Amino acid sequence: MEGLEEKEAQVAAWLKKIFGDHPIPQYEVNARTTEILYHLSERNRARDRDVYLVTEDLKQKAKEYESEAKRLQDLLMESVNFSPASLSSTGSRYLNALVDSAVALETKDTSLASFIPAVNDLTSDLFCTKSKNEEIKLELAKLEKNLTATLVLEKCLQEDLKKAELHLCTERARVDSRLQNMDFLKAKSEEFRSGIRTLEEQLSARGMDASLSHQSLVALSEKLAELKRQTIPLKKKLESYLDLMPNPSLAQVKIEEAKRELDTIEAELTKKVNMMEL
């Protein structure tokens, strides 16, 4: 974490140095962009150091050339009494151009044998520099492409993360609601069980017949339903007899007996249900 913060500080200082008084473009600060900018800043510093060393070397050589030029000038004055001041303006320009070329090409003298290799070396250096510049451009383009893809991917991941967090919150709320409902149902179920036990104890204390319990009433209800089901074919059979010409008195007696038996069963069941409700 400390290394990342140190890199961010170095990147910020480098960007401030590069842009100067101009505002620094906005960019998203994260580990990936910091690492890329940090490597670029390191390469820039290395190049600045190389330029500084080359500049210092050129300054040193310029001093040496100036010293050598002064020596040669003194030598010319002593030998042939020649001075640059005695040259015409055109000659002075040619001489200055020759001197500047020798300084720029870093030749030991102004002879043609020194100029030709120096020009060839300079041309070779120019091609090498162009080649390196192209490589740097390609690398920068690749880094920009990777950076763009990384930023897009990061944005998609952040959106997916937000959606996942929202879905998780929704599911958590739903689960909490179900747990609360489950706890409520459990409490109600236990309350009903306790109430049933209390009522059964109260009914037992009052001397309630066991046949009036819930299970007994359910059994009686099922028995009543079975009896009703069994009476259906009997009623149909009775209807078939009614179509005949039987003894009216005897048929009426049988019908009345069957009705009384059915009424008795229904009355008994109704009585037990009413007592249970009380």
PDB file of C-alpha atoms in Angstrom, residues 22-264:
ATOM      1  CA  HIS A  22      -1.598  24.130 -17.527  1.00  0.00           C
ATOM      2  CA  PRO A  23      -4.239  21.982 -15.808  1.00  0.00           C
ATOM      3  CA  ILE A  24      -3.555  18.258 -15.633  1.00  0.00           C
ATOM      4  CA  PRO A  25      -6.160  16.231 -17.616  1.00  0.00           C
ATOM      5  CA  GLN A  26      -8.579  14.263 -15.476  1.00  0.00           C
ATOM      6  CA  TYR A  27      -7.949  10.538 -15.235  1.00  0.00           C
ATOM      7  CA  GLU A  28      -9.158   7.740 -12.994  1.00  0.00           C
ATOM      8  CA  VAL A  29      -6.627   6.979 -10.290  1.00  0.00           C
ATOM      9  CA  ASN A  30      -6.260   3.257  -9.680  1.00  0.00           C
ATOM     10  CA  ALA A  31      -3.483   0.694  -9.425  1.00  0.00           C
ATOM     11  CA  ARG A  32      -3.415   0.012 -13.185  1.00  0.00           C
ATOM     12  CA  THR A  33      -3.247   3.637 -14.407  1.00  0.00           C
ATOM     13  CA  THR A  34      -0.768   4.529 -11.652  1.00  0.00           C
ATOM     14  CA  GLU A  35       1.527   1.677 -12.711  1.00  0.00           C
ATOM     15  CA  ILE A  36       1.409   2.709 -16.394  1.00  0.00           C
ATOM     16  CA  LEU A  37       2.058   6.391 -15.663  1.00  0.00           C
ATOM     17  CA  TYR A  38       4.805   5.449 -13.209  1.00  0.00           C
ATOM     18  CA  HIS A  39       6.677   3.461 -15.894  1.00  0.00           C
ATOM     19  CA  LEU A  40       6.264   6.348 -18.360  1.00  0.00           C
ATOM     20  CA  SER A  41       7.612   8.804 -15.791  1.00  0.00           C
ATOM     21  CA  GLU A  42      10.610   6.543 -15.109  1.00  0.00           C
ATOM     22  CA  ARG A  43      11.398   6.342 -18.812  1.00  0.00           C
ATOM     23  CA  ASN A  44      11.010  10.105 -19.106  1.00  0.00           C
ATOM     24  CA  ARG A  45      13.388  10.673 -16.204  1.00  0.00           C
ATOM     25  CA  ALA A  46      15.893   8.268 -17.713  1.00  0.00           C
ATOM     26  CA  ARG A  47      15.688  10.128 -21.032  1.00  0.00           C
ATOM     27  CA  ASP A  48      16.084  13.466 -19.238  1.00  0.00           C
ATOM     28  CA  ARG A  49      19.209  12.136 -17.509  1.00  0.00           C
ATOM     29  CA  ASP A  50      20.610  10.986 -20.851  1.00  0.00           C
ATOM     30  CA  VAL A  51      19.871  14.376 -22.430  1.00  0.00           C
ATOM     31  CA  TYR A  52      21.514  16.111 -19.494  1.00  0.00           C
ATOM     32  CA  LEU A  53      24.644  13.985 -19.822  1.00  0.00           C
ATOM     33  CA  VAL A  54      24.787  14.603 -23.577  1.00  0.00           C
ATOM     34  CA  THR A  55      24.317  18.334 -23.024  1.00  0.00           C
ATOM     35  CA  GLU A  56      27.083  18.446 -20.463  1.00  0.00           C
ATOM     36  CA  ASP A  57      29.332  16.489 -22.794  1.00  0.00           C
ATOM     37  CA  LEU A  58      28.607  18.909 -25.635  1.00  0.00           C
ATOM     38  CA  LYS A  59      29.359  21.851 -23.377  1.00  0.00           C
ATOM     39  CA  GLN A  60      32.673  20.286 -22.441  1.00  0.00           C
ATOM     40  CA  LYS A  61      33.528  19.642 -26.055  1.00  0.00           C
ATOM     41  CA  ALA A  62      32.492  23.190 -26.950  1.00  0.00           C
ATOM     42  CA  LYS A  63      34.975  24.480 -24.415  1.00  0.00           C
ATOM     43  CA  GLU A  64      37.614  22.216 -25.864  1.00  0.00           C
ATOM     44  CA  TYR A  65      36.838  23.437 -29.387  1.00  0.00           C
ATOM     45  CA  GLU A  66      36.941  27.027 -28.265  1.00  0.00           C
ATOM     46  CA  SER A  67      40.310  26.422 -26.661  1.00  0.00           C
ATOM     47  CA  GLU A  68      41.570  24.649 -29.791  1.00  0.00           C
ATOM     48  CA  ALA A  69      40.182  27.440 -32.007  1.00  0.00           C
ATOM     49  CA  LYS A  70      41.977  30.059 -29.921  1.00  0.00           C
ATOM     50  CA  ARG A  71      45.188  28.049 -30.172  1.00  0.00           C
ATOM     51  CA  LEU A  72      44.867  27.717 -33.947  1.00  0.00           C
ATOM     52  CA  GLN A  73      44.018  31.401 -34.239  1.00  0.00           C
ATOM     53  CA  ASP A  74      47.120  32.319 -32.298  1.00  0.00           C
ATOM     54  CA  LEU A  75      49.106  29.926 -34.453  1.00  0.00           C
ATOM     55  CA  LEU A  76      47.821  31.532 -37.646  1.00  0.00           C
ATOM     56  CA  MET A  77      48.614  34.954 -36.329  1.00  0.00           C
ATOM     57  CA  GLU A  78      52.143  33.930 -35.456  1.00  0.00           C
ATOM     58  CA  SER A  79      52.859  32.021 -38.695  1.00  0.00           C
ATOM     59  CA  VAL A  80      51.100  33.921 -41.522  1.00  0.00           C
ATOM     60  CA  ASN A  81      49.773  36.934 -39.666  1.00  0.00           C
ATOM     61  CA  PHE A  82      46.185  35.820 -40.502  1.00  0.00           C
ATOM     62  CA  SER A  83      43.209  36.928 -38.401  1.00  0.00           C
ATOM     63  CA  PRO A  84      39.452  36.227 -38.801  1.00  0.00           C
ATOM     64  CA  ALA A  85      38.922  39.933 -38.470  1.00  0.00           C
ATOM     65  CA  SER A  86      40.756  40.448 -41.776  1.00  0.00           C
ATOM     66  CA  LEU A  87      38.236  38.243 -43.658  1.00  0.00           C
ATOM     67  CA  SER A  88      35.382  39.658 -45.688  1.00  0.00           C
ATOM     68  CA  SER A  89      31.806  39.273 -44.461  1.00  0.00           C
ATOM     69  CA  THR A  90      31.258  36.327 -46.811  1.00  0.00           C
ATOM     70  CA  GLY A  91      34.470  34.686 -45.654  1.00  0.00           C
ATOM     71  CA  SER A  92      33.488  35.233 -42.028  1.00  0.00           C
ATOM     72  CA  ARG A  93      30.116  33.551 -42.651  1.00  0.00           C
ATOM     73  CA  TYR A  94      31.795  30.594 -44.319  1.00  0.00           C
ATOM     74  CA  LEU A  95      34.292  30.305 -41.515  1.00  0.00           C
ATOM     75  CA  ASN A  96      31.557  30.477 -38.861  1.00  0.00           C
ATOM     76  CA  ALA A  97      29.495  27.871 -40.719  1.00  0.00           C
ATOM     77  CA  LEU A  98      32.537  25.627 -40.950  1.00  0.00           C
ATOM     78  CA  VAL A  99      33.235  26.023 -37.243  1.00  0.00           C
ATOM     79  CA  ASP A 100      29.572  25.436 -36.299  1.00  0.00           C
ATOM     80  CA  SER A 101      29.462  22.313 -38.460  1.00  0.00           C
ATOM     81  CA  ALA A 102      32.635  20.968 -36.863  1.00  0.00           C
ATOM     82  CA  VAL A 103      31.211  21.616 -33.406  1.00  0.00           C
ATOM     83  CA  ALA A 104      27.855  20.043 -34.269  1.00  0.00           C
ATOM     84  CA  LEU A 105      29.499  16.992 -35.849  1.00  0.00           C
ATOM     85  CA  GLU A 106      32.084  16.721 -33.045  1.00  0.00           C
ATOM     86  CA  THR A 107      35.011  16.431 -35.452  1.00  0.00           C
ATOM     87  CA  LYS A 108      38.587  16.853 -34.363  1.00  0.00           C
ATOM     88  CA  ASP A 109      39.236  19.332 -37.188  1.00  0.00           C
ATOM     89  CA  THR A 110      37.599  20.901 -40.250  1.00  0.00           C
ATOM     90  CA  SER A 111      39.138  18.629 -42.843  1.00  0.00           C
ATOM     91  CA  LEU A 112      37.024  16.719 -45.362  1.00  0.00           C
ATOM     92  CA  ALA A 113      38.325  13.429 -43.967  1.00  0.00           C
ATOM     93  CA  SER A 114      36.783  14.354 -40.601  1.00  0.00           C
ATOM     94  CA  PHE A 115      33.502  15.707 -41.965  1.00  0.00           C
ATOM     95  CA  ILE A 116      32.506  12.700 -44.121  1.00  0.00           C
ATOM     96  CA  PRO A 117      32.620  10.029 -41.322  1.00  0.00           C
ATOM     97  CA  ALA A 118      30.912  12.471 -38.956  1.00  0.00           C
ATOM     98  CA  VAL A 119      28.076  13.052 -41.446  1.00  0.00           C
ATOM     99  CA  ASN A 120      27.723   9.294 -41.978  1.00  0.00           C
ATOM    100  CA  ASP A 121      27.586   8.691 -38.224  1.00  0.00           C
ATOM    101  CA  LEU A 122      25.025  11.462 -37.837  1.00  0.00           C
ATOM    102  CA  THR A 123      22.869   9.953 -40.597  1.00  0.00           C
ATOM    103  CA  SER A 124      23.064   6.530 -38.946  1.00  0.00           C
ATOM    104  CA  ASP A 125      22.126   8.054 -35.590  1.00  0.00           C
ATOM    105  CA  LEU A 126      19.199   9.816 -37.250  1.00  0.00           C
ATOM    106  CA  PHE A 127      17.827   6.555 -38.655  1.00  0.00           C
ATOM    107  CA  CYS A 128      18.281   4.829 -35.287  1.00  0.00           C
ATOM    108  CA  THR A 129      16.494   7.674 -33.535  1.00  0.00           C
ATOM    109  CA  LYS A 130      13.616   7.529 -35.995  1.00  0.00           C
ATOM    110  CA  SER A 131      13.361   3.775 -35.518  1.00  0.00           C
ATOM    111  CA  LYS A 132      13.304   4.159 -31.732  1.00  0.00           C
ATOM    112  CA  ASN A 133      10.676   6.878 -32.021  1.00  0.00           C
ATOM    113  CA  GLU A 134       8.481   4.582 -34.088  1.00  0.00           C
ATOM    114  CA  GLU A 135       8.901   1.813 -31.512  1.00  0.00           C
ATOM    115  CA  ILE A 136       7.982   4.218 -28.718  1.00  0.00           C
ATOM    116  CA  LYS A 137       4.940   5.408 -30.668  1.00  0.00           C
ATOM    117  CA  LEU A 138       3.789   1.817 -31.207  1.00  0.00           C
ATOM    118  CA  GLU A 139       4.324   1.023 -27.540  1.00  0.00           C
ATOM    119  CA  LEU A 140       2.422   4.140 -26.473  1.00  0.00           C
ATOM    120  CA  ALA A 141      -0.443   3.282 -28.834  1.00  0.00           C
ATOM    121  CA  LYS A 142      -0.550  -0.249 -27.415  1.00  0.00           C
ATOM    122  CA  LEU A 143      -0.513   1.104 -23.864  1.00  0.00           C
ATOM    123  CA  GLU A 144      -3.318   3.566 -24.679  1.00  0.00           C
ATOM    124  CA  LYS A 145      -5.370   0.758 -26.230  1.00  0.00           C
ATOM    125  CA  ASN A 146      -4.788  -1.499 -23.227  1.00  0.00           C
ATOM    126  CA  LEU A 147      -5.557   1.367 -20.868  1.00  0.00           C
ATOM    127  CA  THR A 148      -8.829   2.113 -22.665  1.00  0.00           C
ATOM    128  CA  ALA A 149      -9.841  -1.555 -22.630  1.00  0.00           C
ATOM    129  CA  THR A 150      -8.917  -1.804 -18.945  1.00  0.00           C
ATOM    130  CA  LEU A 151     -10.949   1.281 -18.056  1.00  0.00           C
ATOM    131  CA  VAL A 152     -13.961  -0.035 -19.986  1.00  0.00           C
ATOM    132  CA  LEU A 153     -13.638  -3.417 -18.290  1.00  0.00           C
ATOM    133  CA  GLU A 154     -13.313  -1.768 -14.896  1.00  0.00           C
ATOM    134  CA  LYS A 155     -16.451   0.289 -15.525  1.00  0.00           C
ATOM    135  CA  CYS A 156     -18.391  -2.843 -16.578  1.00  0.00           C
ATOM    136  CA  LEU A 157     -17.171  -4.678 -13.486  1.00  0.00           C
ATOM    137  CA  GLN A 158     -18.235  -1.792 -11.260  1.00  0.00           C
ATOM    138  CA  GLU A 159     -21.704  -1.790 -12.846  1.00  0.00           C
ATOM    139  CA  ASP A 160     -21.967  -5.578 -12.430  1.00  0.00           C
ATOM    140  CA  LEU A 161     -20.839  -5.229  -8.820  1.00  0.00           C
ATOM    141  CA  LYS A 162     -23.509  -2.594  -8.150  1.00  0.00           C
ATOM    142  CA  LYS A 163     -26.168  -4.837  -9.715  1.00  0.00           C
ATOM    143  CA  ALA A 164     -24.963  -7.809  -7.662  1.00  0.00           C
ATOM    144  CA  GLU A 165     -25.012  -5.753  -4.449  1.00  0.00           C
ATOM    145  CA  LEU A 166     -28.531  -4.505  -5.241  1.00  0.00           C
ATOM    146  CA  HIS A 167     -29.711  -8.042  -5.981  1.00  0.00           C
ATOM    147  CA  LEU A 168     -28.052  -9.273  -2.785  1.00  0.00           C
ATOM    148  CA  CYS A 169     -29.791  -6.570  -0.735  1.00  0.00           C
ATOM    149  CA  THR A 170     -33.139  -7.490  -2.299  1.00  0.00           C
ATOM    150  CA  GLU A 171     -32.624 -11.195  -1.631  1.00  0.00           C
ATOM    151  CA  ARG A 172     -31.462 -10.500   1.918  1.00  0.00           C
ATOM    152  CA  ALA A 173     -34.593  -8.409   2.575  1.00  0.00           C
ATOM    153  CA  ARG A 174     -36.757 -11.196   1.116  1.00  0.00           C
ATOM    154  CA  VAL A 175     -35.050 -13.835   3.241  1.00  0.00           C
ATOM    155  CA  ASP A 176     -35.393 -11.661   6.355  1.00  0.00           C
ATOM    156  CA  SER A 177     -39.100 -11.214   5.601  1.00  0.00           C
ATOM    157  CA  ARG A 178     -39.567 -14.969   5.193  1.00  0.00           C
ATOM    158  CA  LEU A 179     -37.692 -15.627   8.414  1.00  0.00           C
ATOM    159  CA  GLN A 180     -39.913 -13.148  10.225  1.00  0.00           C
ATOM    160  CA  ASN A 181     -43.030 -14.777   8.768  1.00  0.00           C
ATOM    161  CA  MET A 182     -41.701 -18.194   9.739  1.00  0.00           C
ATOM    162  CA  ASP A 183     -41.010 -17.025  13.273  1.00  0.00           C
ATOM    163  CA  PHE A 184     -44.502 -15.506  13.443  1.00  0.00           C
ATOM    164  CA  LEU A 185     -46.110 -18.737  12.184  1.00  0.00           C
ATOM    165  CA  LYS A 186     -44.082 -20.802  14.637  1.00  0.00           C
ATOM    166  CA  ALA A 187     -45.156 -18.548  17.487  1.00  0.00           C
ATOM    167  CA  LYS A 188     -48.807 -18.718  16.387  1.00  0.00           C
ATOM    168  CA  SER A 189     -48.601 -22.500  15.995  1.00  0.00           C
ATOM    169  CA  GLU A 190     -47.179 -22.838  19.478  1.00  0.00           C
ATOM    170  CA  GLU A 191     -49.846 -20.454  20.790  1.00  0.00           C
ATOM    171  CA  PHE A 192     -52.596 -22.561  19.176  1.00  0.00           C
ATOM    172  CA  ARG A 193     -51.089 -25.771  20.574  1.00  0.00           C
ATOM    173  CA  SER A 194     -50.944 -24.234  24.019  1.00  0.00           C
ATOM    174  CA  GLY A 195     -54.541 -22.991  23.678  1.00  0.00           C
ATOM    175  CA  ILE A 196     -55.732 -26.429  22.539  1.00  0.00           C
ATOM    176  CA  ARG A 197     -53.979 -28.106  25.466  1.00  0.00           C
ATOM    177  CA  THR A 198     -55.499 -25.578  27.873  1.00  0.00           C
ATOM    178  CA  LEU A 199     -58.982 -26.086  26.442  1.00  0.00           C
ATOM    179  CA  GLU A 200     -58.611 -29.853  26.541  1.00  0.00           C
ATOM    180  CA  GLU A 201     -57.530 -29.662  30.177  1.00  0.00           C
ATOM    181  CA  GLN A 202     -60.484 -27.386  30.987  1.00  0.00           C
ATOM    182  CA  LEU A 203     -62.904 -29.703  29.191  1.00  0.00           C
ATOM    183  CA  SER A 204     -61.421 -32.733  30.926  1.00  0.00           C
ATOM    184  CA  ALA A 205     -61.785 -30.943  34.271  1.00  0.00           C
ATOM    185  CA  ARG A 206     -65.456 -30.288  33.496  1.00  0.00           C
ATOM    186  CA  GLY A 207     -65.997 -33.945  32.801  1.00  0.00           C
ATOM    187  CA  MET A 208     -66.342 -33.765  29.027  1.00  0.00           C
ATOM    188  CA  ASP A 209     -66.925 -37.061  27.343  1.00  0.00           C
ATOM    189  CA  ALA A 210     -63.901 -38.235  25.327  1.00  0.00           C
ATOM    190  CA  SER A 211     -66.215 -38.869  22.434  1.00  0.00           C
ATOM    191  CA  LEU A 212     -66.616 -35.086  22.029  1.00  0.00           C
ATOM    192  CA  SER A 213     -62.932 -34.526  21.333  1.00  0.00           C
ATOM    193  CA  HIS A 214     -61.767 -33.177  18.009  1.00  0.00           C
ATOM    194  CA  GLN A 215     -60.555 -36.545  16.802  1.00  0.00           C
ATOM    195  CA  SER A 216     -63.838 -38.203  17.800  1.00  0.00           C
ATOM    196  CA  LEU A 217     -65.864 -35.528  16.004  1.00  0.00           C
ATOM    197  CA  VAL A 218     -63.706 -35.932  12.911  1.00  0.00           C
ATOM    198  CA  ALA A 219     -64.267 -39.678  13.053  1.00  0.00           C
ATOM    199  CA  LEU A 220     -68.047 -39.162  13.480  1.00  0.00           C
ATOM    200  CA  SER A 221     -68.034 -36.718  10.564  1.00  0.00           C
ATOM    201  CA  GLU A 222     -66.309 -39.279   8.397  1.00  0.00           C
ATOM    202  CA  LYS A 223     -68.741 -41.944   9.581  1.00  0.00           C
ATOM    203  CA  LEU A 224     -71.690 -39.657   8.755  1.00  0.00           C
ATOM    204  CA  ALA A 225     -70.280 -39.020   5.301  1.00  0.00           C
ATOM    205  CA  GLU A 226     -69.903 -42.777   4.810  1.00  0.00           C
ATOM    206  CA  LEU A 227     -73.498 -43.373   5.950  1.00  0.00           C
ATOM    207  CA  LYS A 228     -74.770 -40.704   3.587  1.00  0.00           C
ATOM    208  CA  ARG A 229     -72.800 -42.331   0.790  1.00  0.00           C
ATOM    209  CA  GLN A 230     -74.320 -45.700   1.673  1.00  0.00           C
ATOM    210  CA  THR A 231     -77.843 -44.227   1.694  1.00  0.00           C
ATOM    211  CA  ILE A 232     -77.519 -43.013  -1.878  1.00  0.00           C
ATOM    212  CA  PRO A 233     -78.072 -46.456  -3.468  1.00  0.00           C
ATOM    213  CA  LEU A 234     -80.797 -47.149  -0.879  1.00  0.00           C
ATOM    214  CA  LYS A 235     -82.603 -43.961  -1.895  1.00  0.00           C
ATOM    215  CA  LYS A 236     -82.292 -44.946  -5.537  1.00  0.00           C
ATOM    216  CA  LYS A 237     -83.605 -48.409  -4.720  1.00  0.00           C
ATOM    217  CA  LEU A 238     -86.420 -46.827  -2.739  1.00  0.00           C
ATOM    218  CA  GLU A 239     -87.313 -44.615  -5.685  1.00  0.00           C
ATOM    219  CA  SER A 240     -87.532 -47.683  -7.905  1.00  0.00           C
ATOM    220  CA  TYR A 241     -89.952 -49.247  -5.429  1.00  0.00           C
ATOM    221  CA  LEU A 242     -92.015 -46.091  -5.409  1.00  0.00           C
ATOM    222  CA  ASP A 243     -92.679 -46.573  -9.123  1.00  0.00           C
ATOM    223  CA  LEU A 244     -94.394 -49.912  -8.306  1.00  0.00           C
ATOM    224  CA  MET A 245     -97.783 -50.428  -6.743  1.00  0.00           C
ATOM    225  CA  PRO A 246     -96.803 -51.718  -3.258  1.00  0.00           C
ATOM    226  CA  ASN A 247     -98.752 -51.652  -0.118  1.00  0.00           C
ATOM    227  CA  PRO A 248     -98.850 -47.914   0.597  1.00  0.00           C
ATOM    228  CA  SER A 249     -99.108 -48.353   4.334  1.00  0.00           C
ATOM    229  CA  LEU A 250     -96.097 -50.666   4.608  1.00  0.00           C
ATOM    230  CA  ALA A 251     -93.925 -48.520   2.334  1.00  0.00           C
ATOM    231  CA  GLN A 252     -94.800 -45.417   4.276  1.00  0.00           C
ATOM    232  CA  VAL A 253     -93.774 -47.096   7.531  1.00  0.00           C
ATOM    233  CA  LYS A 254     -90.371 -48.113   6.115  1.00  0.00           C
ATOM    234  CA  ILE A 255     -89.734 -44.638   4.790  1.00  0.00           C
ATOM    235  CA  GLU A 256     -90.580 -43.057   8.114  1.00  0.00           C
ATOM    236  CA  GLU A 257     -88.248 -45.435   9.944  1.00  0.00           C
ATOM    237  CA  ALA A 258     -85.403 -44.620   7.612  1.00  0.00           C
ATOM    238  CA  LYS A 259     -86.012 -40.868   7.986  1.00  0.00           C
ATOM    239  CA  ARG A 260     -86.092 -41.116  11.772  1.00  0.00           C
ATOM    240  CA  GLU A 261     -82.835 -43.072  11.835  1.00  0.00           C
ATOM    241  CA  LEU A 262     -81.127 -40.505   9.605  1.00  0.00           C
ATOM    242  CA  ASP A 263     -82.474 -37.575  11.675  1.00  0.00           C
ATOM    243  CA  THR A 264     -81.227 -39.223  14.863  1.00  0.00           C
TER     244      THR A 264
END
